[in-house]
Coordinates of C-alpha atoms in Angstrom, one line a residue:
M1 CA -10.3 47.4 51.6
A2 CA -10.4 46.5 48.0
P3 CA -10.9 42.8 47.2
L4 CA -7.8 40.8 46.2
F5 CA -9.5 39.5 43.0
R6 CA -11.9 41.1 40.8
P7 CA -15.5 39.8 40.4
G8 CA -15.2 37.2 37.5
T9 CA -11.8 36.0 38.2
D10 CA -13.1 32.5 39.1
S11 CA -15.0 32.3 35.7
V12 CA -11.8 33.4 33.6
L13 CA -9.7 30.8 36.0
R14 CA -12.2 28.0 35.0
A15 CA -12.2 28.9 31.2
L16 CA -8.1 29.0 31.3
I17 CA -8.2 25.5 32.9
A18 CA -10.7 24.2 30.5
L19 CA -8.8 25.7 27.8
A20 CA -5.5 24.1 29.0
L21 CA -6.9 20.7 29.5
G22 CA -9.3 20.8 26.2
V23 CA -6.9 21.9 23.6
P24 CA -4.5 18.8 24.1
A25 CA -7.4 16.4 24.4
V26 CA -9.1 17.8 21.2
S27 CA -5.5 17.9 19.4
L28 CA -5.0 14.1 20.3
A29 CA -8.6 13.2 19.1
G30 CA -7.8 15.0 16.0
L31 CA -4.6 13.2 15.4
L32 CA -6.4 9.8 16.1
L33 CA -9.1 10.5 13.5
L34 CA -6.6 11.7 11.0
A35 CA -4.9 8.5 11.4
R36 CA -8.0 6.5 10.4
N37 CA -9.0 8.9 7.7
P38 CA -7.9 8.4 4.1
L39 CA -6.6 11.9 3.9
G40 CA -4.2 11.0 7.0
R41 CA -3.0 7.8 5.2
G42 CA -2.5 9.1 2.0
S43 CA -5.1 7.0 0.3
F44 CA -6.9 7.6 -3.0
S45 CA -4.2 10.3 -3.9
P46 CA -2.2 9.2 -7.2
R47 CA 1.6 9.5 -6.4
E48 CA 3.6 11.4 -8.8
Q49 CA 6.5 9.8 -10.3
P50 CA 9.5 11.1 -12.2
L51 CA 8.4 9.9 -15.6
P52 CA 4.7 8.8 -16.7
F53 CA 4.3 5.1 -16.0
D54 CA 0.8 4.2 -16.9
H55 CA -0.3 0.7 -15.4
R56 CA -3.5 0.8 -17.6
H57 CA -1.3 0.3 -20.6
H58 CA 1.6 -1.9 -19.2
V59 CA -0.9 -4.2 -17.4
G60 CA -4.1 -3.6 -18.8
D61 CA -3.3 -3.2 -22.5
E62 CA -0.1 -5.3 -22.8
G63 CA -1.0 -7.8 -20.3
I64 CA 2.5 -7.5 -18.5
P65 CA 2.0 -9.5 -15.2
C66 CA 2.7 -8.2 -11.9
G67 CA 5.6 -10.7 -11.4
Y68 CA 7.5 -9.5 -14.3
C69 CA 8.4 -6.2 -12.8
H70 CA 7.8 -7.2 -9.1
E71 CA 9.3 -10.7 -9.0
G72 CA 10.7 -9.9 -5.7
A73 CA 7.2 -10.3 -4.1
W74 CA 7.5 -14.1 -4.6
R75 CA 10.7 -14.7 -2.9
S76 CA 11.6 -12.0 -0.6
P77 CA 9.9 -9.4 1.6
V78 CA 10.1 -6.7 -0.7
A79 CA 8.5 -6.6 -4.0
G80 CA 11.0 -4.3 -5.4
V81 CA 11.0 -2.1 -8.8
P82 CA 12.5 -3.5 -11.8
P83 CA 16.0 -2.4 -13.0
T84 CA 16.1 0.0 -15.9
Q85 CA 17.6 -2.7 -18.4
R86 CA 14.2 -4.5 -18.0
C87 CA 12.4 -1.5 -19.2
L88 CA 15.0 -1.2 -22.0
G89 CA 14.2 -4.7 -23.1
C90 CA 11.0 -3.3 -24.7
H91 CA 12.0 0.5 -25.0
A92 CA 15.1 -0.1 -26.8
Q93 CA 12.8 -0.9 -29.6
V94 CA 9.5 0.9 -28.7
W95 CA 9.3 4.6 -28.5
N96 CA 13.0 4.5 -28.4
Q97 CA 13.2 8.3 -29.4
S98 CA 10.5 9.7 -27.3
E99 CA 11.5 12.7 -25.1
R100 CA 9.3 11.3 -22.3
L101 CA 11.6 8.3 -22.0
E102 CA 15.0 10.2 -22.0
P103 CA 15.2 9.5 -18.2
V104 CA 14.8 5.8 -18.7
R105 CA 17.6 5.9 -21.6
A106 CA 19.9 8.0 -19.2
S107 CA 19.5 5.7 -16.5
G108 CA 20.3 2.6 -18.7
F109 CA 23.5 4.5 -19.9
D110 CA 24.8 5.4 -16.6
G111 CA 23.5 3.1 -14.2
T112 CA 21.8 5.5 -11.8
A113 CA 18.6 4.1 -10.7
L114 CA 15.4 6.0 -11.6
P115 CA 13.9 7.7 -8.4
W116 CA 10.5 6.1 -8.1
N117 CA 8.3 7.7 -5.3
R118 CA 7.1 4.9 -3.1
V119 CA 3.3 4.6 -2.7
H120 CA 2.9 1.9 -0.1
A121 CA 4.8 2.8 2.8
L122 CA 4.5 1.0 6.3
P123 CA 6.2 2.7 9.5
D124 CA 9.4 1.6 10.3
Y125 CA 8.3 -0.6 13.4
V126 CA 6.2 -2.9 11.2
W127 CA 7.5 -6.0 9.6
F128 CA 5.8 -7.1 6.5
S129 CA 6.8 -9.9 4.2
H130 CA 5.3 -10.0 0.7
Q131 CA 6.8 -13.6 0.0
I132 CA 4.7 -15.2 2.9
H133 CA 1.5 -13.5 1.6
V134 CA 1.6 -14.2 -2.1
N135 CA 2.6 -17.8 -1.5
K136 CA -0.3 -18.4 0.8
G137 CA -2.9 -17.3 -1.7
V138 CA -3.2 -13.5 -1.0
G139 CA -3.6 -11.6 -4.2
C140 CA -2.0 -8.6 -5.3
V141 CA -5.2 -6.8 -5.8
T142 CA -6.2 -7.6 -2.2
C143 CA -3.9 -4.8 -1.0
H144 CA -2.9 -2.9 -4.1
G145 CA -6.3 -2.7 -5.7
R146 CA -6.9 -2.8 -9.6
V147 CA -3.7 -1.0 -10.7
D148 CA -4.6 -2.1 -14.1
T149 CA -7.0 0.9 -14.2
M150 CA -4.8 3.4 -12.5
P151 CA -3.0 6.0 -14.7
A152 CA -0.8 6.6 -11.6
V153 CA -0.6 4.1 -8.8
Q154 CA -2.6 5.3 -5.5
Q155 CA -3.0 3.6 -2.3
V156 CA -6.5 2.1 -1.9
A157 CA -6.3 -0.1 1.1
P158 CA -6.1 1.4 4.7
L159 CA -3.0 -0.7 5.8
T160 CA -4.0 -0.1 9.3
M161 CA -3.1 -2.6 12.1
G162 CA -6.9 -3.2 12.2
W163 CA -7.3 -3.9 8.6
C164 CA -4.3 -6.2 8.8
L165 CA -5.9 -7.9 12.0
D166 CA -9.1 -8.6 10.3
C167 CA -7.7 -10.6 7.6
H168 CA -5.4 -12.5 9.9
R169 CA -8.2 -13.6 12.2
D170 CA -10.3 -14.6 9.2
P171 CA -8.2 -14.8 5.9
T172 CA -11.0 -17.1 4.0
P173 CA -12.8 -14.3 2.1
W174 CA -9.6 -13.2 0.6
L175 CA -7.6 -16.5 -0.5
R176 CA -7.1 -17.6 -3.7
P177 CA -5.5 -20.4 -5.7
L178 CA -1.7 -19.6 -6.1
S179 CA -2.1 -19.4 -10.0
E180 CA -4.5 -16.7 -9.6
V181 CA -2.5 -14.5 -7.2
A182 CA -1.5 -11.9 -9.8
N183 CA -4.8 -12.2 -11.8
L184 CA -6.4 -8.6 -11.0
T185 CA -9.8 -9.6 -12.3
W186 CA -10.2 -13.0 -11.0
R187 CA -13.2 -13.8 -9.0
P188 CA -14.1 -17.2 -7.0
P189 CA -16.6 -19.4 -8.9
G190 CA -18.7 -19.5 -5.9
D191 CA -18.8 -18.6 -2.2
P192 CA -15.4 -16.6 -1.6
R193 CA -15.3 -18.3 1.9
E194 CA -15.8 -21.9 0.6
T195 CA -12.9 -21.2 -2.0
G196 CA -10.8 -19.6 0.7
R197 CA -11.4 -22.4 3.2
A198 CA -10.1 -24.8 0.4
V199 CA -7.0 -22.8 -0.1
Q200 CA -6.3 -22.4 3.6
A201 CA -6.3 -26.1 3.8
A202 CA -4.4 -27.0 0.7
L203 CA -1.7 -24.3 1.6
G204 CA -1.8 -24.5 5.5
V205 CA -2.6 -21.0 5.9
S206 CA -2.6 -20.3 9.8
P207 CA -2.1 -16.4 10.3
R208 CA -0.6 -15.4 13.6
T209 CA -2.0 -12.5 15.7
D210 CA 0.4 -12.0 18.4
C211 CA 2.1 -8.6 18.6
N212 CA 5.8 -10.1 17.6
T213 CA 4.5 -11.3 14.2
C214 CA 4.8 -7.9 12.8
H215 CA 6.6 -5.8 15.8
F216 CA 10.0 -7.4 17.0

């Protein structure tokens, strides 16, 4: 009587089982690694915008402060982008015939907002407020980097939960006087932690680390 299974069937079956179990495990591990990799987070990749807005010129050369365009950061959860009329406050006089700025003029005339592409985007299940951070001494550069050196803004901070928790557990290295929050080149005069402890005491900084601080 011929055998029911050919020789080597056990080896084939074991290989198929290992493949069935291994592929999902490897895929899951790959996704977890990708989520912690700058490539997966979209970090260090300049975001293309509908027109060439150069922070190096506006912030670095002209000295326009963060709060002039993003004043919402000081009084609301969202920093926001400036209305077109604010751009035209300068560009109605400067480069007012430039073809590159035609979308700005068109937006100003018909009231249609410019379709800026967002650079820093958190998941929908994460709550973040700019207002509480900047009013407690967290500088713009801490999360957004040296935008005054970027021709096109890119994400430089990981913005992961672990990264945020590290700061919430010990914020002192990152705190600065409120007068220096928007100063991208400011450095503490001595030990950053000593400066941070002074700011923490003065502003009553006591970050929460429970889940419902950011997820509710």
